[in-house]
CSV table of C-alpha atoms in Angstrom, one decimal:
chain,number,residue,atom,x,y,z
A,1,MET,CA,-5.7,-8.4,-82.4
A,2,ASN,CA,-7.2,-11.4,-80.6
A,3,LYS,CA,-9.7,-9.3,-78.5
A,4,GLU,CA,-11.0,-12.4,-76.7
A,5,ASN,CA,-7.6,-13.4,-75.3
A,6,THR,CA,-6.8,-9.8,-74.5
A,7,LEU,CA,-10.1,-9.3,-72.5
A,8,LYS,CA,-9.5,-12.6,-70.7
A,9,LEU,CA,-6.1,-11.5,-69.6
A,10,LEU,CA,-7.3,-8.1,-68.5
A,11,ALA,CA,-10.1,-9.7,-66.5
A,12,GLY,CA,-7.6,-12.1,-65.0
A,13,LEU,CA,-5.3,-9.3,-64.0
A,14,LEU,CA,-8.1,-7.4,-62.4
A,15,LEU,CA,-9.2,-10.3,-60.3
A,16,TYR,CA,-5.6,-11.1,-59.3
A,17,SER,CA,-5.0,-7.5,-58.3
A,18,PHE,CA,-7.4,-7.9,-55.3
A,19,ILE,CA,-5.5,-10.9,-53.7
A,20,PRO,CA,-3.1,-8.9,-51.6
A,21,PHE,CA,-6.1,-7.4,-49.6
A,22,PHE,CA,-6.8,-10.8,-48.3
A,23,LEU,CA,-3.3,-11.4,-47.0
A,24,GLY,CA,-1.7,-10.5,-43.8
A,25,HIS,CA,1.2,-8.0,-43.6
A,26,ASP,CA,4.0,-10.5,-43.2
A,27,ILE,CA,2.7,-12.9,-45.8
A,28,ALA,CA,2.3,-10.0,-48.2
A,29,VAL,CA,5.9,-9.0,-47.7
A,30,ALA,CA,7.2,-12.6,-48.3
A,31,PHE,CA,4.9,-12.9,-51.4
A,32,SER,CA,5.8,-9.4,-52.8
A,33,THR,CA,8.4,-10.6,-55.3
A,34,TYR,CA,6.1,-13.2,-56.7
A,35,ASN,CA,3.2,-10.8,-56.8
A,36,TYR,CA,4.9,-8.4,-59.1
A,37,ILE,CA,6.3,-11.2,-61.3
A,38,ILE,CA,2.8,-12.6,-61.8
A,39,CYS,CA,1.5,-9.2,-62.6
A,40,GLU,CA,4.2,-8.7,-65.2
A,41,LEU,CA,3.5,-12.1,-66.6
A,42,PHE,CA,-0.1,-11.0,-67.2
A,43,ILE,CA,1.1,-8.0,-69.1
A,44,ILE,CA,3.5,-10.1,-71.2
A,45,GLY,CA,0.6,-12.3,-72.0
A,46,ILE,CA,-1.3,-9.2,-73.2
A,47,ILE,CA,1.7,-8.3,-75.5
A,48,PHE,CA,1.4,-11.7,-77.2
A,49,SER,CA,-2.3,-11.5,-77.5
A,50,LEU,CA,-1.8,-8.5,-79.7
A,51,LYS,CA,-0.9,-8.8,-83.4
A,52,GLY,CA,1.2,-6.7,-85.8
A,53,PHE,CA,1.9,-3.1,-85.0
A,54,SER,CA,-0.8,-3.2,-82.3
A,55,ARG,CA,1.8,-5.1,-80.2
A,56,ASN,CA,4.5,-2.3,-80.9
A,57,ILE,CA,2.0,0.4,-79.9
A,58,PHE,CA,1.2,-1.2,-76.6
A,59,VAL,CA,4.8,-2.1,-75.8
A,60,PHE,CA,5.9,1.5,-76.3
A,61,SER,CA,2.8,3.1,-74.7
A,62,PRO,CA,3.1,5.2,-71.4
A,63,SER,CA,0.9,2.6,-69.8
A,64,PHE,CA,3.2,-0.4,-70.5
A,65,ILE,CA,6.4,1.6,-69.7
A,66,ALA,CA,5.0,2.9,-66.4
A,67,VAL,CA,3.6,-0.3,-65.1
A,68,THR,CA,6.7,-2.4,-66.3
A,69,TYR,CA,9.0,0.1,-64.7
A,70,ILE,CA,7.3,-0.2,-61.4
A,71,ASN,CA,6.9,-4.0,-61.6
A,72,LEU,CA,10.6,-4.6,-62.4
A,73,ASN,CA,11.8,-2.1,-59.7
A,74,PHE,CA,9.5,-3.9,-57.2
A,75,ILE,CA,10.5,-7.4,-58.2
A,76,ILE,CA,14.2,-6.6,-57.6
A,77,GLY,CA,13.6,-4.2,-54.8
A,78,SER,CA,11.4,-6.6,-52.8
A,79,PHE,CA,14.0,-9.3,-53.3
A,80,VAL,CA,17.1,-7.3,-52.2
A,81,PHE,CA,15.3,-5.8,-49.2
A,82,GLN,CA,14.1,-9.2,-48.0
A,83,LYS,CA,17.7,-10.6,-48.4
A,84,GLU,CA,19.1,-7.4,-46.8
A,85,LEU,CA,21.2,-6.7,-49.8
A,86,VAL,CA,20.9,-3.0,-49.3
A,87,PHE,CA,22.6,-0.4,-47.1
A,88,ASP,CA,21.5,-0.6,-43.4
A,89,PHE,CA,20.1,2.8,-43.2
A,90,LEU,CA,17.5,1.8,-45.8
A,91,LEU,CA,16.3,-1.2,-43.8
A,92,GLU,CA,15.2,0.9,-40.8
A,93,PRO,CA,12.0,2.4,-42.4
A,94,TYR,CA,11.4,-0.9,-44.3
A,95,GLU,CA,11.2,-2.8,-41.1
A,96,GLU,CA,8.6,-0.4,-39.7
A,97,TRP,CA,6.0,-1.2,-42.3
A,98,SER,CA,2.8,-2.9,-41.1
A,99,ASN,CA,0.3,-2.5,-43.9
A,100,TYR,CA,2.1,-4.1,-46.9
A,101,ASN,CA,-1.0,-6.0,-47.9
A,102,LEU,CA,-2.9,-2.7,-48.4
A,103,VAL,CA,0.1,-1.1,-50.1
A,104,MET,CA,0.6,-3.9,-52.5
A,105,GLY,CA,-3.1,-4.2,-53.3
A,106,TYR,CA,-3.1,-0.4,-54.1
A,107,PHE,CA,-0.3,-0.7,-56.5
A,108,ASN,CA,-1.9,-3.8,-58.2
A,109,LEU,CA,-5.1,-1.8,-58.8
A,110,ALA,CA,-3.3,1.5,-59.7
A,111,ASN,CA,-1.3,-0.4,-62.2
A,112,TYR,CA,-4.4,-2.1,-63.7
A,113,ALA,CA,-6.1,1.3,-64.1
A,114,ILE,CA,-3.0,2.5,-66.0
A,115,ILE,CA,-3.1,-0.5,-68.3
A,116,ILE,CA,-6.8,-0.4,-69.0
A,117,SER,CA,-6.6,3.3,-69.8
A,118,PHE,CA,-4.5,2.3,-72.9
A,119,PHE,CA,-7.2,0.2,-74.3
A,120,LEU,CA,-9.9,2.9,-73.6
A,121,THR,CA,-8.1,5.2,-76.0
A,122,SER,CA,-7.9,2.7,-78.9
A,123,LYS,CA,-10.9,4.4,-80.7
A,124,THR,CA,-9.7,7.9,-80.2
A,125,SER,CA,-9.9,9.8,-83.5
A,126,TYR,CA,-8.5,13.2,-82.4
A,127,SER,CA,-5.7,14.6,-84.3
A,128,PHE,CA,-3.7,17.9,-84.5
A,129,LYS,CA,-5.2,20.0,-87.3
A,130,HIS,CA,-3.9,23.6,-87.3
A,131,LYS,CA,-1.8,25.8,-89.5
A,132,LEU,CA,1.9,25.4,-88.7
A,133,LEU,CA,3.8,28.5,-87.7
A,134,CYS,CA,6.7,27.1,-89.6
A,135,ASP,CA,6.9,23.8,-91.5
A,136,LEU,CA,10.4,22.5,-90.7
A,137,ARG,CA,10.1,20.0,-93.5
A,138,LYS,CA,10.9,22.8,-95.8
A,139,PHE,CA,14.4,23.0,-94.5
A,140,SER,CA,17.2,20.7,-95.6
A,141,SER,CA,18.2,17.8,-93.3
A,142,GLY,CA,21.7,19.3,-93.0
A,143,PHE,CA,20.4,22.6,-91.8
A,144,LEU,CA,18.3,21.0,-89.2
A,145,VAL,CA,21.2,18.8,-88.0
A,146,LEU,CA,23.2,22.0,-87.7
A,147,ILE,CA,20.4,23.6,-85.7
A,148,GLY,CA,20.3,20.6,-83.3
A,149,ILE,CA,24.1,20.6,-82.8
A,150,SER,CA,24.1,24.4,-82.2
A,151,ILE,CA,21.5,24.0,-79.5
A,152,ILE,CA,23.3,21.3,-77.7
A,153,VAL,CA,26.7,23.2,-77.9
A,154,PHE,CA,25.2,26.5,-76.8
A,155,PHE,CA,23.5,25.0,-73.7
A,156,ILE,CA,26.6,23.0,-72.7
A,157,PHE,CA,28.3,26.3,-71.9
A,158,PHE,CA,25.3,28.5,-71.1
A,159,ASP,CA,23.5,27.7,-67.8
A,160,VAL,CA,19.8,28.5,-67.5
A,161,ASN,CA,18.7,29.3,-64.0
A,162,LEU,CA,15.1,29.8,-63.2
A,163,SER,CA,15.3,30.4,-59.5
A,164,PHE,CA,13.4,33.7,-59.8
A,165,ILE,CA,10.3,31.7,-60.6
A,166,GLY,CA,11.0,29.0,-58.0
A,167,GLY,CA,13.1,26.6,-60.2
A,168,GLU,CA,15.8,24.6,-58.6
A,169,GLY,CA,19.1,23.8,-60.4
A,170,SER,CA,20.0,24.1,-64.0
A,171,PHE,CA,17.3,23.8,-66.8
A,172,SER,CA,19.8,23.8,-69.6
A,173,ASP,CA,19.4,20.0,-70.0
A,174,ILE,CA,15.9,20.7,-71.3
A,175,PHE,CA,17.3,22.6,-74.3
A,176,ARG,CA,20.2,20.2,-74.9
A,177,THR,CA,17.7,17.3,-75.0
A,178,LEU,CA,15.5,19.2,-77.5
A,179,GLY,CA,18.6,19.7,-79.7
A,180,ALA,CA,19.4,16.0,-79.4
A,181,ILE,CA,15.8,14.9,-80.3
A,182,ILE,CA,16.0,17.1,-83.4
A,183,LEU,CA,19.2,15.2,-84.4
A,184,ILE,CA,17.5,11.9,-83.6
A,185,VAL,CA,14.5,12.7,-85.8
A,186,GLU,CA,16.7,13.8,-88.7
A,187,ILE,CA,18.8,10.6,-88.4
A,188,PHE,CA,15.5,8.6,-88.4
A,189,ARG,CA,14.2,10.4,-91.5
A,190,SER,CA,17.4,10.4,-93.6
A,191,TYR,CA,19.4,7.2,-93.1
A,192,ASN,CA,19.0,3.4,-93.4
A,193,LEU,CA,19.0,1.2,-90.3
A,194,ARG,CA,22.7,0.5,-90.2
A,195,LYS,CA,23.7,4.1,-90.4
A,196,ARG,CA,20.9,5.1,-87.9
A,197,LEU,CA,22.2,2.7,-85.3
A,198,LEU,CA,25.7,4.1,-85.8
A,199,PHE,CA,24.7,7.7,-85.4
A,200,TYR,CA,22.4,6.9,-82.5
A,201,PHE,CA,25.3,5.3,-80.7
A,202,ILE,CA,27.6,8.2,-81.4
A,203,LEU,CA,25.0,10.6,-80.1
A,204,LEU,CA,24.4,8.7,-76.9
A,205,LEU,CA,28.1,8.2,-76.3
A,206,CYS,CA,28.6,12.0,-76.7
A,207,PHE,CA,25.8,12.6,-74.2
A,208,SER,CA,27.3,10.0,-71.8
A,209,ILE,CA,30.6,11.7,-71.8
A,210,THR,CA,29.4,15.3,-71.6
A,211,SER,CA,26.5,14.5,-69.1
A,212,TRP,CA,28.4,12.2,-66.7
A,213,GLU,CA,27.0,14.1,-63.7
A,214,ASP,CA,23.5,13.0,-64.7
A,215,LYS,CA,23.5,9.7,-66.5
A,216,ARG,CA,19.7,9.9,-67.1
A,217,ASP,CA,20.2,12.6,-69.8
A,218,ALA,CA,21.8,10.0,-72.1
A,219,ILE,CA,19.7,7.0,-71.1
A,220,PHE,CA,16.3,8.7,-71.4
A,221,LEU,CA,17.3,9.6,-75.0
A,222,LEU,CA,16.7,5.9,-75.8
A,223,LEU,CA,12.9,6.5,-75.5
A,224,PRO,CA,12.5,8.8,-78.6
A,225,ILE,CA,14.7,6.5,-80.5
A,226,LEU,CA,12.7,3.5,-79.6
A,227,ILE,CA,9.3,5.1,-80.3
A,228,LEU,CA,10.5,6.3,-83.8
A,229,GLU,CA,12.0,2.9,-84.7
A,230,SER,CA,8.9,1.0,-83.4
A,231,THR,CA,6.9,2.4,-86.3
A,232,ARG,CA,9.1,0.6,-88.8
A,233,PHE,CA,9.8,-2.8,-87.3
A,234,ARG,CA,7.3,-5.2,-85.7
A,235,ILE,CA,8.1,-6.8,-82.4
A,236,LYS,CA,8.9,-10.5,-83.0
A,237,VAL,CA,10.8,-12.8,-80.7
A,238,ASP,CA,13.7,-14.7,-82.4
A,239,LEU,CA,17.3,-15.4,-81.5
A,240,LYS,CA,18.7,-12.5,-83.4
A,241,LYS,CA,16.5,-10.0,-81.5
A,242,VAL,CA,17.1,-11.7,-78.2
A,243,LEU,CA,20.9,-11.3,-78.8
A,244,LEU,CA,20.5,-7.7,-80.0
A,245,ILE,CA,18.4,-6.8,-76.8
A,246,GLY,CA,20.8,-8.7,-74.6
A,247,THR,CA,23.8,-6.9,-76.1
A,248,SER,CA,22.1,-3.5,-75.9
A,249,THR,CA,21.2,-4.1,-72.3
A,250,ILE,CA,24.8,-5.1,-71.4
A,251,ALA,CA,26.0,-1.9,-73.2
A,252,VAL,CA,23.6,0.3,-71.3
A,253,LEU,CA,24.5,-1.3,-68.0
A,254,TYR,CA,28.2,-0.8,-68.8
A,255,LEU,CA,27.7,2.8,-69.6
A,256,ILE,CA,25.8,3.2,-66.2
A,257,LEU,CA,28.7,1.5,-64.4
A,258,VAL,CA,31.3,3.7,-66.0
A,259,MET,CA,29.4,6.9,-65.4
A,260,SER,CA,28.7,5.7,-61.8
A,261,ILE,CA,32.5,5.2,-61.2
A,262,THR,CA,33.2,8.6,-62.7
A,263,ARG,CA,30.6,10.1,-60.2
A,264,GLY,CA,32.5,8.5,-57.3
A,265,TYR,CA,30.9,5.1,-56.7
A,266,GLY,CA,33.5,2.7,-55.4
A,267,SER,CA,35.8,5.5,-54.5
A,268,PHE,CA,38.2,4.7,-57.5
A,269,LYS,CA,39.0,8.4,-58.1
A,270,ALA,CA,38.6,8.2,-61.9
A,271,ASN,CA,38.9,11.6,-63.5
A,272,ASN,CA,37.3,10.8,-66.9
A,273,PHE,CA,35.3,8.2,-68.9
A,274,SER,CA,38.4,6.4,-70.1
A,275,GLU,CA,39.9,5.9,-66.6
A,276,ALA,CA,36.6,4.7,-65.2
A,277,SER,CA,36.3,2.0,-67.8
A,278,GLY,CA,39.4,0.3,-66.3
A,279,TYR,CA,37.8,0.0,-62.9
A,280,VAL,CA,34.5,-1.8,-64.0
A,281,LEU,CA,35.5,-5.3,-63.0
A,282,ASP,CA,37.0,-4.1,-59.6
A,283,TYR,CA,33.7,-2.3,-58.9
A,284,ILE,CA,31.7,-5.4,-59.7
A,285,ALA,CA,34.0,-7.6,-57.4
A,286,SER,CA,33.7,-5.1,-54.4
A,287,LYS,CA,31.6,-6.2,-51.4
A,288,ASP,CA,29.3,-3.2,-51.6
A,289,PHE,CA,28.6,-3.6,-55.3
A,290,ILE,CA,25.1,-5.0,-55.0
A,291,PRO,CA,23.9,-2.4,-52.5
A,292,GLY,CA,25.6,0.3,-54.4
A,293,PHE,CA,24.4,-0.8,-57.7
A,294,MET,CA,20.8,-1.0,-56.4
A,295,ASN,CA,21.2,2.6,-55.2
A,296,ASN,CA,22.9,3.6,-58.5
A,297,LEU,CA,20.0,2.2,-60.6
A,298,GLU,CA,17.7,3.8,-58.0
A,299,ILE,CA,16.0,0.6,-57.4
A,300,SER,CA,16.4,0.7,-53.6
A,301,TYR,CA,15.1,4.3,-53.5
A,302,THR,CA,12.3,3.7,-55.9
A,303,TYR,CA,11.1,0.6,-54.0
A,304,LEU,CA,11.6,2.0,-50.5
A,305,HIS,CA,10.1,5.5,-50.9
A,306,SER,CA,7.3,4.6,-53.3
A,307,ASN,CA,6.0,2.0,-50.9
A,308,ASN,CA,6.8,4.1,-47.8
A,309,ALA,CA,4.8,7.0,-49.1
A,310,VAL,CA,1.6,4.9,-49.3
A,311,GLU,CA,2.4,3.3,-46.0
A,312,ARG,CA,2.8,6.7,-44.4
A,313,ILE,CA,-0.6,8.0,-45.6
A,314,ILE,CA,-2.3,4.8,-44.5
A,315,LYS,CA,-1.0,5.5,-41.0
A,316,GLU,CA,-1.4,9.2,-41.0
A,317,PRO,CA,-4.2,10.2,-43.4
A,318,ASP,CA,-4.1,13.8,-42.2
A,319,LEU,CA,-1.1,14.1,-44.5
A,320,LEU,CA,-3.4,13.7,-47.6
A,321,ALA,CA,-2.7,16.6,-50.0
A,322,TYR,CA,-6.1,16.5,-51.8
A,323,GLY,CA,-4.7,17.5,-55.2
A,324,GLU,CA,-2.3,20.2,-53.9
A,325,THR,CA,0.7,18.8,-55.7
A,326,ILE,CA,-1.2,18.6,-59.0
A,327,VAL,CA,-2.4,22.3,-59.1
A,328,LYS,CA,1.0,23.7,-58.1
A,329,PRO,CA,2.0,24.5,-61.7
A,330,PHE,CA,-0.8,27.0,-61.9
A,331,PHE,CA,1.0,29.1,-59.2
A,332,ILE,CA,4.4,28.9,-60.8
A,333,LEU,CA,4.7,32.7,-61.3
A,334,VAL,CA,3.3,33.6,-57.9
A,335,PRO,CA,6.1,34.2,-55.4
A,336,ARG,CA,5.7,32.3,-52.0
A,337,SER,CA,6.5,35.6,-50.4
A,338,ILE,CA,3.3,37.1,-51.7
A,339,TYR,CA,1.1,33.9,-51.3
A,340,LYS,CA,2.3,32.0,-48.3
A,341,ASN,CA,-0.1,29.2,-49.0
A,342,LYS,CA,1.2,28.5,-52.4
A,343,PRO,CA,0.9,24.7,-53.1
A,344,LYS,CA,4.0,22.6,-52.5
A,345,SER,CA,5.5,19.8,-54.6
A,346,ILE,CA,5.1,16.1,-53.8
A,347,ILE,CA,8.9,16.0,-53.4
A,348,HIS,CA,8.8,18.6,-50.7
A,349,LYS,CA,5.8,17.2,-49.0
A,350,TYR,CA,7.0,13.6,-48.9
A,351,THR,CA,10.6,14.4,-48.0
A,352,TYR,CA,9.6,16.8,-45.3
A,353,ALA,CA,7.3,14.1,-43.8
A,354,TYR,CA,10.1,11.5,-44.1
A,355,SER,CA,12.9,13.6,-42.7
A,356,LYS,CA,12.4,17.3,-41.8
A,357,GLU,CA,16.0,17.8,-41.1
A,358,TYR,CA,17.1,16.3,-44.5
A,359,ARG,CA,14.7,18.5,-46.4
A,360,GLU,CA,15.7,21.7,-44.6
A,361,LYS,CA,19.2,20.9,-45.8
A,362,GLY,CA,17.9,20.9,-49.3
A,363,GLY,CA,17.7,17.1,-49.7
A,364,SER,CA,14.9,15.4,-51.6
A,365,TRP,CA,13.4,11.9,-52.1
A,366,THR,CA,11.3,11.0,-55.0
A,367,ILE,CA,8.3,8.7,-55.1
A,368,SER,CA,6.5,7.1,-58.1
A,369,PHE,CA,3.5,8.6,-60.0
A,370,GLN,CA,1.2,6.0,-58.3
A,371,SER,CA,2.5,7.0,-54.9
A,372,GLU,CA,1.9,10.7,-55.6
A,373,MET,CA,-1.8,9.9,-56.6
A,374,PHE,CA,-2.2,8.0,-53.3
A,375,TRP,CA,-0.6,10.9,-51.3
A,376,ASN,CA,-3.2,13.2,-52.9
A,377,PHE,CA,-6.3,11.0,-53.0
A,378,SER,CA,-5.7,7.8,-51.0
A,379,PHE,CA,-7.4,4.8,-52.8
A,380,PHE,CA,-9.3,7.3,-55.1
A,381,GLY,CA,-5.8,7.9,-56.6
A,382,ILE,CA,-6.5,4.7,-58.7
A,383,ILE,CA,-9.2,6.5,-60.6
A,384,VAL,CA,-7.3,9.9,-60.9
A,385,GLY,CA,-4.2,8.2,-62.0
A,386,GLY,CA,-6.1,6.2,-64.6
A,387,PHE,CA,-7.5,9.4,-66.0
A,388,PHE,CA,-4.1,11.0,-66.3
A,389,PHE,CA,-2.9,8.0,-68.3
A,390,TYR,CA,-6.0,8.2,-70.5
A,391,VAL,CA,-4.8,11.7,-71.4
A,392,PHE,CA,-1.1,10.5,-71.8
A,393,ASN,CA,-2.1,7.6,-74.1
A,394,ILE,CA,-4.1,10.0,-76.3
A,395,PHE,CA,-1.0,12.2,-76.8
A,396,TYR,CA,1.0,9.0,-77.4
A,397,ARG,CA,-1.3,7.8,-80.2
A,398,GLN,CA,-1.0,11.3,-81.8
A,399,ILE,CA,2.8,11.0,-81.7
A,400,ILE,CA,2.6,7.7,-83.5
A,401,LYS,CA,0.3,9.3,-86.2
A,402,LEU,CA,2.7,12.2,-86.6
A,403,ILE,CA,5.7,9.8,-87.0
A,404,ASN,CA,3.8,7.8,-89.7
A,405,ASN,CA,2.9,11.1,-91.5
A,406,ASN,CA,6.4,12.2,-91.4
A,407,ASN,CA,5.4,15.3,-89.6
A,408,ILE,CA,6.9,14.7,-86.1
A,409,ILE,CA,9.8,17.1,-86.8
A,410,ASN,CA,7.2,19.9,-86.3
A,411,TYR,CA,6.3,18.6,-82.9
A,412,ILE,CA,9.6,18.0,-81.2
A,413,PRO,CA,8.2,18.9,-77.8
A,414,LEU,CA,5.8,15.8,-78.0
A,415,LEU,CA,8.9,13.5,-78.2
A,416,TYR,CA,10.3,15.4,-75.2
A,417,PHE,CA,7.0,14.9,-73.5
A,418,TYR,CA,7.3,11.1,-74.2
A,419,GLU,CA,10.8,11.0,-72.9
A,420,MET,CA,10.0,13.0,-69.8
A,421,LEU,CA,7.1,10.6,-68.9
A,422,LEU,CA,9.7,8.2,-67.6
A,423,VAL,CA,11.0,11.1,-65.3
A,424,LEU,CA,7.5,11.5,-64.1
A,425,PHE,CA,7.0,7.8,-63.5
A,426,ARG,CA,10.1,7.6,-61.4
A,427,GLY,CA,9.1,10.6,-59.3
A,428,SER,CA,9.6,14.1,-60.5
A,429,GLY,CA,6.1,15.0,-59.6
A,430,ILE,CA,3.3,16.3,-61.9
A,431,ASP,CA,4.2,19.8,-61.2
A,432,MET,CA,7.8,19.6,-62.5
A,433,PHE,CA,6.6,17.5,-65.4
A,434,LEU,CA,4.2,20.2,-66.5
A,435,ILE,CA,6.8,22.9,-66.0
A,436,PHE,CA,9.2,21.0,-68.3
A,437,MET,CA,6.4,20.7,-70.9
A,438,ILE,CA,5.7,24.5,-70.8
A,439,ILE,CA,9.4,25.5,-71.0
A,440,SER,CA,10.2,23.0,-73.8
A,441,SER,CA,7.1,24.0,-75.9
A,442,ALA,CA,7.8,27.8,-75.5
A,443,PHE,CA,11.4,27.4,-76.5
A,444,PHE,CA,10.4,25.3,-79.6
A,445,MET,CA,7.9,27.8,-80.6
A,446,LEU,CA,10.5,30.6,-80.3
A,447,LEU,CA,12.8,28.5,-82.4
A,448,LYS,CA,10.2,28.0,-85.1
A,449,LEU,CA,9.4,31.7,-85.1
A,450,ASN,CA,13.1,32.5,-85.7
A,451,LEU,CA,13.4,29.9,-88.5
A,452,LYS,CA,10.2,31.3,-90.1
A,453,ILE,CA,11.8,34.8,-90.2
A,454,ILE,CA,14.9,33.3,-91.7
A,455,HIS,CA,12.9,31.4,-94.3
A,456,ASP,CA,10.8,34.4,-95.3
A,457,PHE,CA,13.8,36.7,-95.5
A,458,SER,CA,15.6,34.1,-97.7
A,459,ARG,CA,12.7,34.0,-100.1
A,460,LYS,CA,12.5,37.7,-100.4
A,461,LYS,CA,16.1,37.9,-101.3
């Protein structure tokens, strides 16, 4: 690692992050696309200042993913909003903004705090040291694959509803995803690269077909695959890798388009994956493709609502939650009928402030993690958000150690944690993220307990 160059780039990014505070609102809006491009270029520079597997570890870190996710969304989002390449109803709140210089300055500094938290954990030596309830490495790969497939199939047909504790919608996707991650880990442990890529593709394709109502189930599975593979191959830029990344990106976008058409985008009335594939070119050629595609990729909503949430608090500081959305998981088992002041989620609080009528109908809008920190703590959200990422990066570094020690199969919920971080970054809220972690960990512990019983029984026989 070239520490000197890394430190120079971090110092440069910090100084640059303050620039929006010295701009007027209109200039900041016009400059916004370039602002996030420049910020991302600093981060790319940091990547190339790192050497060997240090580069891999940074690129796949929660810090890099969260900041790059926001930067890319805001680069494209600011451009399409300025060019009015979005649906008209989205332009109305956008045109009412008046503090974009402060909003952009906040995001710059919040993103910087997230990035610097990664480097602050570089000397962390903590590791998991405890006796395993059941060491899954004692089971054959074929048996674990069968377990993974069984979990997926069972929860395709069995719907888990947790409305009695305040949950909304089905939670079966948590268990299906855990089953898929078990398969991914076993594929990673058992096959060479060519076979792994084939099996990964088949698994993602199956998830795309069976989870067409929620394309994220399939797309987010790329994260555990990427973090596993990142421990075996160093990131180097060459023509072969550029072509591979380009081809993979096109394939993912194609899957998104097909699933979008299946869900009704473009009004083509496709009844299945195969029929939707035939309408892709027609969908691209339609006049509403760009606004629709921006919505479909959630770029329009991410850009609008993440910025709008910060703008709203600047104008109405009385809406500050002071940590309410963060402590909400501690009240998960407390019915609101008993405790009327039970904390509310960031999704409820923001959506209710944005459109009371829409929220009362059951609708919701998500805002980014950085926006949730601002909604709770105003500009102090920079510090609180940085602390959260300090913790996230500690867990991330432990995941890397477990993969390298061939022990990750015993900690499947950590890979689910890593995957769900992207859901948190895009706006699930800290409360839902923590609930997902509790449910997934409890289920996996129950699974290991049952496997231990099976293992002990088979030994006695």
